[in-house]
Tab-separated table of C-alpha atoms in Angstrom:
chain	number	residue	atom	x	y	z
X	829	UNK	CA	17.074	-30.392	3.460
X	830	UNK	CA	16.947	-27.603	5.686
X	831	UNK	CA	13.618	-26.950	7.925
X	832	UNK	CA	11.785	-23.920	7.102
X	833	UNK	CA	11.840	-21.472	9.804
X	834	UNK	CA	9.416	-21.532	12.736
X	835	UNK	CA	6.236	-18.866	12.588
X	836	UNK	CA	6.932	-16.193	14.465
X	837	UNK	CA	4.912	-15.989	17.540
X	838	UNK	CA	3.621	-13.504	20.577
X	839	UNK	CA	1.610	-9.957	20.897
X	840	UNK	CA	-1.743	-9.731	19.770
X	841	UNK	CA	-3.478	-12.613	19.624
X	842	UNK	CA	-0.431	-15.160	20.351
X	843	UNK	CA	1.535	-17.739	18.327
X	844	UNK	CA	1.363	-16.946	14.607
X	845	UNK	CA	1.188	-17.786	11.355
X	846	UNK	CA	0.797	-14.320	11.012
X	847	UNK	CA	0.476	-12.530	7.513
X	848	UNK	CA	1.119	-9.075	6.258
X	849	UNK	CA	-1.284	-7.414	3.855
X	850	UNK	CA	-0.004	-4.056	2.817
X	851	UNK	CA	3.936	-4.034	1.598
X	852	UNK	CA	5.974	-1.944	-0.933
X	853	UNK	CA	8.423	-2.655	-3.580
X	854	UNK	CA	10.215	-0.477	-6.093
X	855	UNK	CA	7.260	-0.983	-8.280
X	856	UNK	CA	5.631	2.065	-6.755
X	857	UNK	CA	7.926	3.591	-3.954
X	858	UNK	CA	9.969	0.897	-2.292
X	859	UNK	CA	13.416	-0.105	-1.779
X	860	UNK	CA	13.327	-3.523	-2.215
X	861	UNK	CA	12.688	-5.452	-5.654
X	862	UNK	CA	9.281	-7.295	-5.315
X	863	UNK	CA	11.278	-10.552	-4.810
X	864	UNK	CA	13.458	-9.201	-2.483
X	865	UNK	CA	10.170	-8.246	-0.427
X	866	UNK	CA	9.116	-12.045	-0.613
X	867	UNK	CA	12.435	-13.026	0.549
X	868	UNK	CA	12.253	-10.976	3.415
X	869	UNK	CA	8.822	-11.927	3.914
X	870	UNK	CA	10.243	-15.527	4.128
X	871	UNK	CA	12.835	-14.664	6.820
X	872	UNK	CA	10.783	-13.478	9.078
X	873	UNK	CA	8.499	-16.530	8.971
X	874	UNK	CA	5.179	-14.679	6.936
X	875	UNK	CA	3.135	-17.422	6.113
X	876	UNK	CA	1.486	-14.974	3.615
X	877	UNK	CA	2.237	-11.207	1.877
X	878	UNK	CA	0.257	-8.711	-0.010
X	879	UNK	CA	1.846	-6.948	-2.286
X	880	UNK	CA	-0.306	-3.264	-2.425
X	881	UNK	CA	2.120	-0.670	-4.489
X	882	UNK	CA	1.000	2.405	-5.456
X	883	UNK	CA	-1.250	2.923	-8.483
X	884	UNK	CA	0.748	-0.173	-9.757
X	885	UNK	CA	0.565	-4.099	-10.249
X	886	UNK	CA	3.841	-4.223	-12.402
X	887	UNK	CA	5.374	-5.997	-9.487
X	888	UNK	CA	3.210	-9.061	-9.122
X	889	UNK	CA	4.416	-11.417	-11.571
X	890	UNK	CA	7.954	-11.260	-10.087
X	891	UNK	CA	6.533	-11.847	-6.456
X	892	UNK	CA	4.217	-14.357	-6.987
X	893	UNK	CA	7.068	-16.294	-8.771
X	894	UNK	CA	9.574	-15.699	-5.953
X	895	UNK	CA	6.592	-16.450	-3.433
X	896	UNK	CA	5.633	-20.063	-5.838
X	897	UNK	CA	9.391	-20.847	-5.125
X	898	UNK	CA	9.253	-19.943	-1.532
X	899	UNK	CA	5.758	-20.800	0.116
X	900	UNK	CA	5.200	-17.890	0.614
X	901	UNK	CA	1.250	-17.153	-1.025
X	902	UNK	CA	1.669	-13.453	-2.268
X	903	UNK	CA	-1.794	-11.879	-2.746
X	904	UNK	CA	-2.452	-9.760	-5.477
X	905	UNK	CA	-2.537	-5.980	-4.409
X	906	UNK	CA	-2.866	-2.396	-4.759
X	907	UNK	CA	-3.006	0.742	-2.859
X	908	UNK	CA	-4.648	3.428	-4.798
X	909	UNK	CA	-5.013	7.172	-3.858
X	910	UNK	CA	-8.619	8.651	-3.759
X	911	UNK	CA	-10.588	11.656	-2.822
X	912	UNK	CA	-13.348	11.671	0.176
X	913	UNK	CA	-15.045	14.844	0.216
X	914	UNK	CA	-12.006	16.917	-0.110
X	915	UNK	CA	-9.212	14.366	1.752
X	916	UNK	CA	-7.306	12.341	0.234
X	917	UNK	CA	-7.730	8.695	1.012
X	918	UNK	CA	-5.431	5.660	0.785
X	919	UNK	CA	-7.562	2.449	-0.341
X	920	UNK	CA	-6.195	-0.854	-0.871
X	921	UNK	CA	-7.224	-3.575	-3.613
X	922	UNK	CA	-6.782	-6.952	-2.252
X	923	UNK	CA	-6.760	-10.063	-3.602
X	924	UNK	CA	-7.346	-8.978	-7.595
X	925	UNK	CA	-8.232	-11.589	-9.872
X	926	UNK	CA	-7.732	-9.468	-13.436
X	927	UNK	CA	-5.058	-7.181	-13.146
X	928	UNK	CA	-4.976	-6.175	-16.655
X	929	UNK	CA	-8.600	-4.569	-16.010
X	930	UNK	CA	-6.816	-2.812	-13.360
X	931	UNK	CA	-3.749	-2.069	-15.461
X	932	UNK	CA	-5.776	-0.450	-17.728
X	933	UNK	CA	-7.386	2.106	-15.284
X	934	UNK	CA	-4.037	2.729	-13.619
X	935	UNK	CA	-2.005	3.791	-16.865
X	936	UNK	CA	-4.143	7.045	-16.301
X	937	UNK	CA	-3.198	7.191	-13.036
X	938	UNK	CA	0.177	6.969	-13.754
X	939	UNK	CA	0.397	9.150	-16.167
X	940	UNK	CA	-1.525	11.817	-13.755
X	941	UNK	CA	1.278	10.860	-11.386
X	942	UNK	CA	4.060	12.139	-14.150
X	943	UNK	CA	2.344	15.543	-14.741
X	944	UNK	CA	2.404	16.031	-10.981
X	945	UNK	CA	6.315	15.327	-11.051
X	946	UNK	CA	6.947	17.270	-13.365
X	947	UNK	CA	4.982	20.331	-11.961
X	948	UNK	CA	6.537	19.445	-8.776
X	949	UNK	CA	10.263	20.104	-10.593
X	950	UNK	CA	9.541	23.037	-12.430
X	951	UNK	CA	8.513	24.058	-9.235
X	952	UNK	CA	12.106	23.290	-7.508
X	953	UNK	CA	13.694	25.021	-10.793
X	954	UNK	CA	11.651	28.639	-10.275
X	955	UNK	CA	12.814	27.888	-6.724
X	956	UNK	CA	16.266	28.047	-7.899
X	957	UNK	CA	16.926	23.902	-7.144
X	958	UNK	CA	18.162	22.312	-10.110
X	959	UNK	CA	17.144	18.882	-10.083
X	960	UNK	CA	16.460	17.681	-13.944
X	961	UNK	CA	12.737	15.889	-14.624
X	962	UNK	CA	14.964	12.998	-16.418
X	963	UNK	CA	16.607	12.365	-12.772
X	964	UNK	CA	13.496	12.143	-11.290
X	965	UNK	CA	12.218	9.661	-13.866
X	966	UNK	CA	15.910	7.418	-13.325
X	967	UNK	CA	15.021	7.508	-9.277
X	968	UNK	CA	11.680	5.989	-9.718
X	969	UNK	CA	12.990	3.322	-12.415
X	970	UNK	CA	10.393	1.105	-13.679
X	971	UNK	CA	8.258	2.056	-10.094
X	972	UNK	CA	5.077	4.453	-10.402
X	973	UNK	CA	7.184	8.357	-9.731
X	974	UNK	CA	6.009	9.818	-6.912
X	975	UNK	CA	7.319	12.662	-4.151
X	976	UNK	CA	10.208	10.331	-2.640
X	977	UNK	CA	11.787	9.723	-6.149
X	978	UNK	CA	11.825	13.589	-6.533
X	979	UNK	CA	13.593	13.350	-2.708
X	980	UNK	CA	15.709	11.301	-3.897
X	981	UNK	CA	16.792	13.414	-6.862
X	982	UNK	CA	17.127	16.256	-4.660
X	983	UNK	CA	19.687	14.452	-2.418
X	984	UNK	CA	21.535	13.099	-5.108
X	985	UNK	CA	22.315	16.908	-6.153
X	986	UNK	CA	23.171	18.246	-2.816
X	987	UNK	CA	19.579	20.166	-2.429
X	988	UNK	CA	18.514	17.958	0.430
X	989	UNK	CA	20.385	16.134	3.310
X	990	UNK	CA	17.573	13.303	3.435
X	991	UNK	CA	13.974	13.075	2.542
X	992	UNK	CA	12.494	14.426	5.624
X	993	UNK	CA	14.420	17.848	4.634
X	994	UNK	CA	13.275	17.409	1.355
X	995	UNK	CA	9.802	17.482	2.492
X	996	UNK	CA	9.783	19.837	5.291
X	997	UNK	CA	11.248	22.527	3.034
X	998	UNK	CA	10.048	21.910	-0.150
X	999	UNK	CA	7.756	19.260	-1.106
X	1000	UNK	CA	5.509	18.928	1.931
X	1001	UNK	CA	1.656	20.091	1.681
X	1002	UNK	CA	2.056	24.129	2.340
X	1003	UNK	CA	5.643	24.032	1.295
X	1004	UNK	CA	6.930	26.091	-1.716
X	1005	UNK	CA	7.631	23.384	-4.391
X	1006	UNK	CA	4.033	20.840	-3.330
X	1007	UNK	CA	1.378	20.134	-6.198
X	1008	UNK	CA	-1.849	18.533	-5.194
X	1009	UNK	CA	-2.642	15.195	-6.571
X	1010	UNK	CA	-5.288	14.812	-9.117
X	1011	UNK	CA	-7.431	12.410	-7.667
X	1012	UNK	CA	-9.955	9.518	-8.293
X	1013	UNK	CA	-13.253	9.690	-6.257
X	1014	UNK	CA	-13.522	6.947	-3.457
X	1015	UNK	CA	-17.016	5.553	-5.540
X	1016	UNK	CA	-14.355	5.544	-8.621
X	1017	UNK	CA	-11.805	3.810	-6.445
X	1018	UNK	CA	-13.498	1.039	-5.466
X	1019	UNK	CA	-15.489	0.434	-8.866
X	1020	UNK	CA	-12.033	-0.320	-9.898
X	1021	UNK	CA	-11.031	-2.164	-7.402
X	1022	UNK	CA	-14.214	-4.425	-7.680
X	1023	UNK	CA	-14.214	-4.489	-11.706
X	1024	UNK	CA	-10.612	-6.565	-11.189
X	1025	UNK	CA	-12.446	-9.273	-8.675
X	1026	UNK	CA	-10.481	-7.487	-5.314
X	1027	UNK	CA	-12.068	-6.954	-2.105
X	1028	UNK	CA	-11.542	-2.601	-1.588
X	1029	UNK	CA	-10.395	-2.101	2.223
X	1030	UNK	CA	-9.852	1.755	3.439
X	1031	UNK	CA	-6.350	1.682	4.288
X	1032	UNK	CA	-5.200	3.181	7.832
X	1033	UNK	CA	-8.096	5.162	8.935
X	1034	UNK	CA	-7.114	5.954	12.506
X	1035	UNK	CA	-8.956	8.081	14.110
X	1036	UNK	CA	-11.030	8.855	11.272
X	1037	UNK	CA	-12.161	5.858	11.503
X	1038	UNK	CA	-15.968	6.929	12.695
X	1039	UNK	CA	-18.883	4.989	12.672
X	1040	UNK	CA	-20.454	7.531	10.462
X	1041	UNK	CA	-17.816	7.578	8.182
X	1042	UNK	CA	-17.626	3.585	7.782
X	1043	UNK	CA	-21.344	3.454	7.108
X	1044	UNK	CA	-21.049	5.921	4.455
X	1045	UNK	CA	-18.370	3.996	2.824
X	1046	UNK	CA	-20.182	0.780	3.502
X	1047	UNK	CA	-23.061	2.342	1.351
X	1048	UNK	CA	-20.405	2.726	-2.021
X	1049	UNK	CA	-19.620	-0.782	-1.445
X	1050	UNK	CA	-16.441	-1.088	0.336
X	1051	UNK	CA	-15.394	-4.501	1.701
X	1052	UNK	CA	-13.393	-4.261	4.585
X	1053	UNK	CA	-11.120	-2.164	7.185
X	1054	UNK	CA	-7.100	-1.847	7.733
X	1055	UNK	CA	-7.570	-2.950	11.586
X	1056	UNK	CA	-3.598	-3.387	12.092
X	1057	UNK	CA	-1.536	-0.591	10.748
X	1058	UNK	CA	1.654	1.103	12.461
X	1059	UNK	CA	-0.067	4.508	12.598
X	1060	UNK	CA	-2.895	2.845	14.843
X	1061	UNK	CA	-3.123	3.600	18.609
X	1062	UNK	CA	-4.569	0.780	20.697
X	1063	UNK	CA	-7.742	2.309	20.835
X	1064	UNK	CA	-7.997	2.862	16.868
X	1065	UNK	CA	-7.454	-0.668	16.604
X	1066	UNK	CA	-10.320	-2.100	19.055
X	1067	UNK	CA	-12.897	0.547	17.629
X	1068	UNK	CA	-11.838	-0.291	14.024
X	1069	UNK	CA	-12.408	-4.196	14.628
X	1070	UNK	CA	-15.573	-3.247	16.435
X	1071	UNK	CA	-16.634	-1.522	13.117
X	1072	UNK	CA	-16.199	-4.581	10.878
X	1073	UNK	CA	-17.860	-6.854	13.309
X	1074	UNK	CA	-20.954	-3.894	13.287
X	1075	UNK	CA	-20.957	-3.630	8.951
X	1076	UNK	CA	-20.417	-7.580	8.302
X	1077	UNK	CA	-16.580	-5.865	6.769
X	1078	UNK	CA	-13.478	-7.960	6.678
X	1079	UNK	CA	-10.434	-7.492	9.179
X	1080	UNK	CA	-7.330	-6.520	7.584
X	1081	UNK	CA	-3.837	-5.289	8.599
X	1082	UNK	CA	0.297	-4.835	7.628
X	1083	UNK	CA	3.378	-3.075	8.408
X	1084	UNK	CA	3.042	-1.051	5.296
X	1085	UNK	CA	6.510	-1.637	4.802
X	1086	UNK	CA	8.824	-0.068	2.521
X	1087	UNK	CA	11.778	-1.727	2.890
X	1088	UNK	CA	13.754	-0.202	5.689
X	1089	UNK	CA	15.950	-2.809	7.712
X	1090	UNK	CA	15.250	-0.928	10.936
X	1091	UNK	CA	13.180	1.722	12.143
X	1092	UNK	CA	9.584	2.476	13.016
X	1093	UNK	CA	8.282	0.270	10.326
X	1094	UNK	CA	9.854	-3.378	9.934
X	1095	UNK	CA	8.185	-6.307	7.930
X	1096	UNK	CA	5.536	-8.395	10.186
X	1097	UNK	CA	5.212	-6.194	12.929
X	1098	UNK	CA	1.779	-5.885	13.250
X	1099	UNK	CA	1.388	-9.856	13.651
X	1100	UNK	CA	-2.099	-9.986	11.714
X	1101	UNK	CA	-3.446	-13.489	12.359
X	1102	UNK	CA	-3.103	-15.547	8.899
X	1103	UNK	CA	-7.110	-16.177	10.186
X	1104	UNK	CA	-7.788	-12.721	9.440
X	1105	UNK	CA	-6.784	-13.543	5.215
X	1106	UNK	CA	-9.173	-16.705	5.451
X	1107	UNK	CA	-11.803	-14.850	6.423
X	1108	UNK	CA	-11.007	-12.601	3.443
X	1109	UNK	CA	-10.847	-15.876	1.486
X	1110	UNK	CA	-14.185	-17.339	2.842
X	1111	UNK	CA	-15.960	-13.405	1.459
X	1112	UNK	CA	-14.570	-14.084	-1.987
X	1113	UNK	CA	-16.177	-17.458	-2.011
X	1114	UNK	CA	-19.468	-15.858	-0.567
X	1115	UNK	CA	-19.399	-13.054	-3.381
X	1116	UNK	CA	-18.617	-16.385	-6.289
X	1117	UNK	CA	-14.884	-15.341	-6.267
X	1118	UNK	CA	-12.120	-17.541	-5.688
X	1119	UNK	CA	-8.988	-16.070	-3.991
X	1120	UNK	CA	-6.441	-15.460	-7.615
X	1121	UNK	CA	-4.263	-18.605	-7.950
């Protein structure tokens, strides 16, 4: 039998296990299936995933499967899209016990998603770019549609070269052919996230990450803070943990990969300590919630 590979190991905090808590498949707006995303998780020696597509949880099933026939433990995730005053705000669901609650909430979401789309193409067609809603739809597959899949349309015609020139002429906020989201409130957000038995954890806050801000969010019931996150300087990263350690929040962090083989974003890079998801575990057994099986 051959050995499983060795954890990966160095940066941050040393030798690993190390885990990776925000990934995306083409359930939402990925390239990779959801087992393919396990499998890579598996290569590069993640001792545990989270699975967090957008406004979706169609592709859990398949990665927990792929992860039960790997050893890899996939946690059950989501990254939904919510208002905050008047920005939009990325918050992820982690480690959700009844996804069909969830389910249920998110077919509206979905279906707020399609209405964009299709604004966002009859947009394109006043515009004079012919790109066909049907197109659109056959880009995002079974996934949750969403800006890239209309990208991706556009290329496919011969409107775009890639999808940063799709965005930067067209579909970008301030460019010709962008809708605004409709959007979910951040209390709303994490009432759902809460109603399906997750822990809600603001998703790359950044700089924006103030004290102020955190207690206000602490106050609606939010469980923990994105610590680790691509987009993070240094500094972001030290205040953000600070933050937890100041609210009694729990530490989380990913690559929030997509599937690219290269580039700025690759799977595991952030090297988030697997101690960092027992802590999350040991919260769920202080709230009377064991971590989904």
């Amino acid at each position: 039998m051959t050995a499983p590979p060795a954890p990966a190991s160095g940066g941050s905090g040393g030798a690993g296990p190390f885990v990776d808590l925000h990934m995306h498949s083409t359930a939402s707006d990925g390239s990779r299936t959801p087992a393919e995303v396990v499998r890579a998780a598996r290569k590069a020696s993640l001792a545990a995933i989270a699975l967090t597509d957008h406004d979706s949880v169609a592709g859990l099933p398949e990665a927990r499967a792929t992860g039960a026939e790997l050893g890899v433990r996939v946690v059950n995730g989501v990254e939904l899209s919510a208002v905050e005053g008047e920005t939009e705000t990325h918050l992820l669901g982690l480690h959700l016990r009844d996804t069909g609650v969830l389910e249920r909430a998110l077919d509206e979401l979905r279906e707020m998603r399609n209405r964009r789309a299709r604004q966002i193409v009859e947009r394109l067609n006043a515009l004079g770019v012919n790109v066909a809603f049907e197109d659109v739809l056959s880009q995002a597959g079974t996934g949750v549609v969403g800006r890239p899949h209309v990208a991706r349309a556009m290329i496919a015609e011969g409107w775009a070269v890639d999808a940063r020139d799709a965005f930067d002429r067209y579909l970008g906020a301030g460019r010709p052919a962008y809708v605004a989201k409709e959007q979910l409130s951040m209390r709303d957000a994490i009432a759902m996230i809460h109603a399906a038995g997750g822990l809600a954890v603001l998703a790359h806050p950044g700089a924006g990450g103030t004290r102020e801000r955190i207690e206000a969010l602490r106050a609606l019931g939010l469980d923990g803070i994105e610590v680790k996150h691509p987009s993070h300087s240094s500094s972001d990263t030290a205040r953000l943990r600070g933050l937890c350690e100041q609210f009694g929040l729990v530490m989380s962090g990913g690559s929030d990969w997509h599937g690219a083989a290269d580039g700025p974003r690759t799977i595991g890079m952030m090297q988030v300590p697997a101690d960092w998801l027992a802590r999350q575990d040991a919260q769920l057994a202080a709230l009377g919630r064991a971590p989904a099986a």
